[in-house]
Each structure stands twice: as C-alpha cells, then as structure tokens.
Short mmCIF file of C-alpha atoms in Angstrom, two decimals:
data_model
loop_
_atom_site.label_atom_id
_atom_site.label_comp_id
_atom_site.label_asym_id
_atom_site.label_seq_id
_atom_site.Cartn_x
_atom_site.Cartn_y
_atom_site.Cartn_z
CA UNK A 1 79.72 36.75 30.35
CA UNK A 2 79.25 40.01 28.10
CA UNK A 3 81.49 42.54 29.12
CA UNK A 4 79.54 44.90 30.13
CA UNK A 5 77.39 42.99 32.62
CA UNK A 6 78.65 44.96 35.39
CA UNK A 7 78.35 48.06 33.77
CA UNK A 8 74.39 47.99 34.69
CA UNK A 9 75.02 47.99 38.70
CA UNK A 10 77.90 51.38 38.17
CA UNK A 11 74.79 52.65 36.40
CA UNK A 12 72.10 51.81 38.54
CA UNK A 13 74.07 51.34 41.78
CA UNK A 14 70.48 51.47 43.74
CA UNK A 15 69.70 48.60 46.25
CA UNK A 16 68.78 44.98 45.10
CA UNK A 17 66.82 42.33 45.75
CA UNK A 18 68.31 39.16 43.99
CA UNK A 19 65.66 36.44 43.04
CA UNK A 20 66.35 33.15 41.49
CA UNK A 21 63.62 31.31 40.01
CA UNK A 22 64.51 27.84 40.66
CA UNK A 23 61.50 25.68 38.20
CA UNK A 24 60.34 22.24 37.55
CA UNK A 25 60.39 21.70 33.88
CA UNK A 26 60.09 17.94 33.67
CA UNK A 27 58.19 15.83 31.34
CA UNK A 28 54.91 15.88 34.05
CA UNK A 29 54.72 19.47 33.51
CA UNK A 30 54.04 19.06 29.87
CA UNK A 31 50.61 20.65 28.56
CA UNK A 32 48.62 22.93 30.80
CA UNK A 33 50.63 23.21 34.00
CA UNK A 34 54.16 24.31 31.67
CA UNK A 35 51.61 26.80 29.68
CA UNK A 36 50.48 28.23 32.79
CA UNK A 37 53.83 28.32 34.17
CA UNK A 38 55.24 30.12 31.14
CA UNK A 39 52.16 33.00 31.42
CA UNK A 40 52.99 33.31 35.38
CA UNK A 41 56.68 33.79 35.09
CA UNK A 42 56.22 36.61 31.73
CA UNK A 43 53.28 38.03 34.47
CA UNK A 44 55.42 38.67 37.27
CA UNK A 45 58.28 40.00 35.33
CA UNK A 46 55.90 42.44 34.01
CA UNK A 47 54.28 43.10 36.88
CA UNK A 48 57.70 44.20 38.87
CA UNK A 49 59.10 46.03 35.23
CA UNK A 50 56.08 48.41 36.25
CA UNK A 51 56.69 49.00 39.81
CA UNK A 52 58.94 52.13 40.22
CA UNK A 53 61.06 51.17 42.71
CA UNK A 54 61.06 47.40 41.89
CA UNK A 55 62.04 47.86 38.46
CA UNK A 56 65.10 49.02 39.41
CA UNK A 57 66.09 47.05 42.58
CA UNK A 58 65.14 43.82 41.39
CA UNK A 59 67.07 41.57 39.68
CA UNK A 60 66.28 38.06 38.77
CA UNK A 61 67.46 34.73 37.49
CA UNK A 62 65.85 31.94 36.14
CA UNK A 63 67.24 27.76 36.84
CA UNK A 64 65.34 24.62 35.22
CA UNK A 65 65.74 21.74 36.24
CA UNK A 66 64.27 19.07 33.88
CA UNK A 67 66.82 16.18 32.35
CA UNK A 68 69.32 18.10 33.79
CA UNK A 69 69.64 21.87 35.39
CA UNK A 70 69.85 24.92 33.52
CA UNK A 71 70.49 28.68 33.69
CA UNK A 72 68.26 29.80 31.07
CA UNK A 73 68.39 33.45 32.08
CA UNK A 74 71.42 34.98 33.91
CA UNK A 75 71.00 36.39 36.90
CA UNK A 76 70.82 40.25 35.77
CA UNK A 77 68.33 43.50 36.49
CA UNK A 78 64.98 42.37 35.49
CA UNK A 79 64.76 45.48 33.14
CA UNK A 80 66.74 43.51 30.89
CA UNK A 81 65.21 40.13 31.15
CA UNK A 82 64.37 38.65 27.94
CA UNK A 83 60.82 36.13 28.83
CA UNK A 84 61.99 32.76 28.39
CA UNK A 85 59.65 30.19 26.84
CA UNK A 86 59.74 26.76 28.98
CA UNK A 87 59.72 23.49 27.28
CA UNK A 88 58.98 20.21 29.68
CA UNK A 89 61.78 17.46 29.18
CA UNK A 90 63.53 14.57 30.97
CA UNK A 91 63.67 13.94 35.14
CA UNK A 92 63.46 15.86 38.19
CA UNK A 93 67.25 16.90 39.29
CA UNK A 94 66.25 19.57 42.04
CA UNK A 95 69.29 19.00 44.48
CA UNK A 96 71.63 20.00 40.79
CA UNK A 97 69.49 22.78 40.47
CA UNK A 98 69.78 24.67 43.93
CA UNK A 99 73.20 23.86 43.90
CA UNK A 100 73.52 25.62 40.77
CA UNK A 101 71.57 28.75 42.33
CA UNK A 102 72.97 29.07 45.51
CA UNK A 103 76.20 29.24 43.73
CA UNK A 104 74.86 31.64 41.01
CA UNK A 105 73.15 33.88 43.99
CA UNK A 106 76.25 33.75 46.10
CA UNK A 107 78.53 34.90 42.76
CA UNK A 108 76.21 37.96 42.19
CA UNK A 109 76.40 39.05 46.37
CA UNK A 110 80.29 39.08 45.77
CA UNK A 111 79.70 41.13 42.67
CA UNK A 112 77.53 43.53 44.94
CA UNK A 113 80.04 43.88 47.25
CA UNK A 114 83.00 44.09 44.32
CA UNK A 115 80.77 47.48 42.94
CA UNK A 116 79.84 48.65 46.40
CA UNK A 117 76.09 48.28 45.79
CA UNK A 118 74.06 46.95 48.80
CA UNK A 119 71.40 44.14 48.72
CA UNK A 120 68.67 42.64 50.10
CA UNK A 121 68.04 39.28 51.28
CA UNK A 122 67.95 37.35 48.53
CA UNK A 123 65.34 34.89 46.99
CA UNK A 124 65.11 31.94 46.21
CA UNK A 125 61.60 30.34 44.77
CA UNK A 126 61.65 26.54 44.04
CA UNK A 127 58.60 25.48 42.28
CA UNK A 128 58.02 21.02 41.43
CA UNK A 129 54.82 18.74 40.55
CA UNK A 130 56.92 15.86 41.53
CA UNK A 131 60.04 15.14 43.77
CA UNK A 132 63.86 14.85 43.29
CA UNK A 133 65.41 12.10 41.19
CA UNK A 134 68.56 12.52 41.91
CA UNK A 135 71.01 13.06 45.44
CA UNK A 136 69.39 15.91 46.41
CA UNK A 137 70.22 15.34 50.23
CA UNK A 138 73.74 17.82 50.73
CA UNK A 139 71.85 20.64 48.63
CA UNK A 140 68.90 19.88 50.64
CA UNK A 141 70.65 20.79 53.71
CA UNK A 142 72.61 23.76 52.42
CA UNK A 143 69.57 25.76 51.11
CA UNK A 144 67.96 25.12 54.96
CA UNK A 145 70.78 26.07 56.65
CA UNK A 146 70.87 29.26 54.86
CA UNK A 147 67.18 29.94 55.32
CA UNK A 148 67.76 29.02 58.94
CA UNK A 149 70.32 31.64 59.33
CA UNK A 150 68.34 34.54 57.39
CA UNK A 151 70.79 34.36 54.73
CA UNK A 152 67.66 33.52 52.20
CA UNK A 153 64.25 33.46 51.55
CA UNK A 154 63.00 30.10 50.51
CA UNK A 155 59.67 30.00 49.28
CA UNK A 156 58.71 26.31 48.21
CA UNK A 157 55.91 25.47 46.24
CA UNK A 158 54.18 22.38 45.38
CA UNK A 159 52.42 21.82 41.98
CA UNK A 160 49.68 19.62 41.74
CA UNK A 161 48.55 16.26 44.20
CA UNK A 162 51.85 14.28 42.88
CA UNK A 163 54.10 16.49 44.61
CA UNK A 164 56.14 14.95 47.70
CA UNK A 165 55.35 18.09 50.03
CA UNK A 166 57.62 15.81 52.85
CA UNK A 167 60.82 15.93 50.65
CA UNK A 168 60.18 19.67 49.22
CA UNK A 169 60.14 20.57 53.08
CA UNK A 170 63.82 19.17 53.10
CA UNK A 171 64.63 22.39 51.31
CA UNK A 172 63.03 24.99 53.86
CA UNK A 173 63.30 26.15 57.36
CA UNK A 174 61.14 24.77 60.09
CA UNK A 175 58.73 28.10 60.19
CA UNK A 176 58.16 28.42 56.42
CA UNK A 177 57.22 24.99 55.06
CA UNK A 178 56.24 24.46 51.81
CA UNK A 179 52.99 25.54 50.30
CA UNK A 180 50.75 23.55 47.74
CA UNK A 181 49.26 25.64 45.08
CA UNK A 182 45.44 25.68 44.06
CA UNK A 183 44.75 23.40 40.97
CA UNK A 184 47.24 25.60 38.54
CA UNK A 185 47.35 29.37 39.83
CA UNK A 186 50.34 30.35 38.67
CA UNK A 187 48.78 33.65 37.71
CA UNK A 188 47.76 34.49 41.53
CA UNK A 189 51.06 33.20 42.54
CA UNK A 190 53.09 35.06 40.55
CA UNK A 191 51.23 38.52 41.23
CA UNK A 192 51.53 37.76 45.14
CA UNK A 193 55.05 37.11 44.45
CA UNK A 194 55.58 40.51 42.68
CA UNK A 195 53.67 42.24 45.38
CA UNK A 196 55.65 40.80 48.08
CA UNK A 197 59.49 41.62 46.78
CA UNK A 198 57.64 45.07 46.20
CA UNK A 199 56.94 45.23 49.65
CA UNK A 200 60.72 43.99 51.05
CA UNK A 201 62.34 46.63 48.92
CA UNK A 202 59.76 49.64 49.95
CA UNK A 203 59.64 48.13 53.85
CA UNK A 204 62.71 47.13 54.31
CA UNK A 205 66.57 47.71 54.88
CA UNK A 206 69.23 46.30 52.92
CA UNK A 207 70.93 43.46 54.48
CA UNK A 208 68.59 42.91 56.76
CA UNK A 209 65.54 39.91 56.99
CA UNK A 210 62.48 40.61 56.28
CA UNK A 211 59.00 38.53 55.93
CA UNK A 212 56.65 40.04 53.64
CA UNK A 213 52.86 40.12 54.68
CA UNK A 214 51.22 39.60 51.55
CA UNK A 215 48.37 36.57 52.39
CA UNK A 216 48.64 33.81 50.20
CA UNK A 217 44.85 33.08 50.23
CA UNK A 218 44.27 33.69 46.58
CA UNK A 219 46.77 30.82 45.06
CA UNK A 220 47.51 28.35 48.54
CA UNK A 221 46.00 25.16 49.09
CA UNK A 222 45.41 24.78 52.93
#
C-alpha cells in the first residue's frame, strides 16, 4: 500500500460513503455484456467525479471475480480512480469474492475510525450472469447478516436469463431481493446507481441507514 494512501482522508477528512463494486467477469460475460459492463462502470465513476458533494465523499473499490477474485482497484476516493478495463476469464467464485470485500470494506471503516473521519453505510453492489461455482454458502450468510443488521447496503443484480436469481438472493436481506436487469442496461443502471449514493450522502447522516428512493424503472426487469 503506497504510503501516502491515508494522506487523502487528513486532506479531505469530509464524510464517506464506501462502495465496493463486487463484478462477474467470467468467461459468459465475454463480448457485449463485458463491453457494456466496462462503459457502465467508467459512466458512473464519471458521473459521481461531477457531483460536488459526491466527488468528495465517495470512495469506491472495485472486486472481480472470474477464475478467481480480484481487487483490481483499491478501495480509495473515487477522485483518484484510475477506469479499469475488464477482461472475461475462467469460473464464477462469488462467495471468494464477497469475502474478499467485506474484508476490504471492513479494513477501510477501521481506517475511518483510525483518522477520525465519519462514514456512511457502506455499499456493496454484486453484479453475475450466472451463479457461484464455488462454496459460496458461509459468505452467503455473512453478507445477509450484515444487510440484516443495517451494517450494509446490498444491492444484487442479475445479468441476463442464465442467472440463478434463487442463489443471488442468498446474498441479500429478505426486503431487498435481487433485481434482474433489462436485456444489458448497464448504462441506466449505473446512472441510477450514481444518483442514488448522491442522494444518501446529500439526505442522509453518517452512520446511520438509509434507503435511497431513486425508481429503478429505467434498467429493472419486473
């Protein structure tokens, strides 16, 4: 870790809103739905880079999971976010992949504390076209129980008519299932998604849970 990584929250000790992309880069993403992925993700980071007070309260990390699980971008203030470019390969390991991010997202809330900065509830967005292929069960149950308890935000999303909605809603609390996007609108997703962290941090107080009201009409699959 560079050694200044913590000089960017004594410099900017303002709020934040951690959010860990969590994203399915397996083999059946390959062609359109990784492209489209890919423009969504460099969308949204734009989209919240020109918010005012987003820009500075959000930060974000990114976690692939595709042959194995991956922290291509480091949890850090999205100012500084260099746009990844996502490449499909290998399986579907989603229970090593929200291990890996609820110990990333719990790392950066004890750095929060260390530097005395408050934060938001943090999210977490898990994004597959398929299902786990590994023993996903024990993270399964850890990422609910910390939704259940307000300690998260999951948002789950399903990608395309392979995905196993029954095992995505494994990861989620009882009163915010999963949701299965329209065809590929990772565009409209992303853009709601920017809207609605804009809304926690300009709504909302710091350590306490909040539901954004942004309707998902525009990119949900009912």
């Amino acid at each position: 870790m560079p050694t200044n990584y913590y000089d960017d929250l004594i410099d900017n000790p303002n709020s934040r809103c951690p959010c860990m992309l969590v994203l399915d880069i397996s083999v059946s993403m390959r062609g359109e739905p990784i492209n489209e992925l890919n423009q969504g993700v460099n969308q949204f980071i734009q989209a919240v880079i020109q918010d005012d007070f987003a820009s500075y309260a959000v930060d974000i990390g990114i976690i692939t999971f595709g042959g194995t699980a991956q922290e291509i971008v480091p949890i850090q203030s999205i100012q500084k976010v260099e746009v990844p470019n996502l490449t499909p390969t290998g399986n579907t390991p989603m229970g090593e992949a929200i291990n890996k991010a609820i110990q990333v997202l719990e790392k950066r809330k004890q750095e929060y504390k260390k530097s005395g900065v408050s934060y938001y509830q943090p999210w977490l967005v898990l994004m597959t076209d398929g299902e786990p292929t590994d023993n996903y069960q024990v993270a399964a149950t850890k990422l609910r129980k910390l939704a259940e308890t307000n300690k998260m935000l999951v948002i789950a999303v399903g990608i395309g008519e392979r995905c196993n909605l029954s095992k995505l809603a494994e990861f989620c609390s009882s009163d915010n299932p999963p949701k299965q996007l329209t065809g590929l609108k990772f565009e409209e997703f992303f853009k709601w998604l920017s809207q609605s962290v804009g809304e926690v941090i300009t709504k909302s107080t710091p350590g306490v849970s909040f539901q954004a009201t942004q309707s998902t009409d525009d990119w949900e699959s009912f």
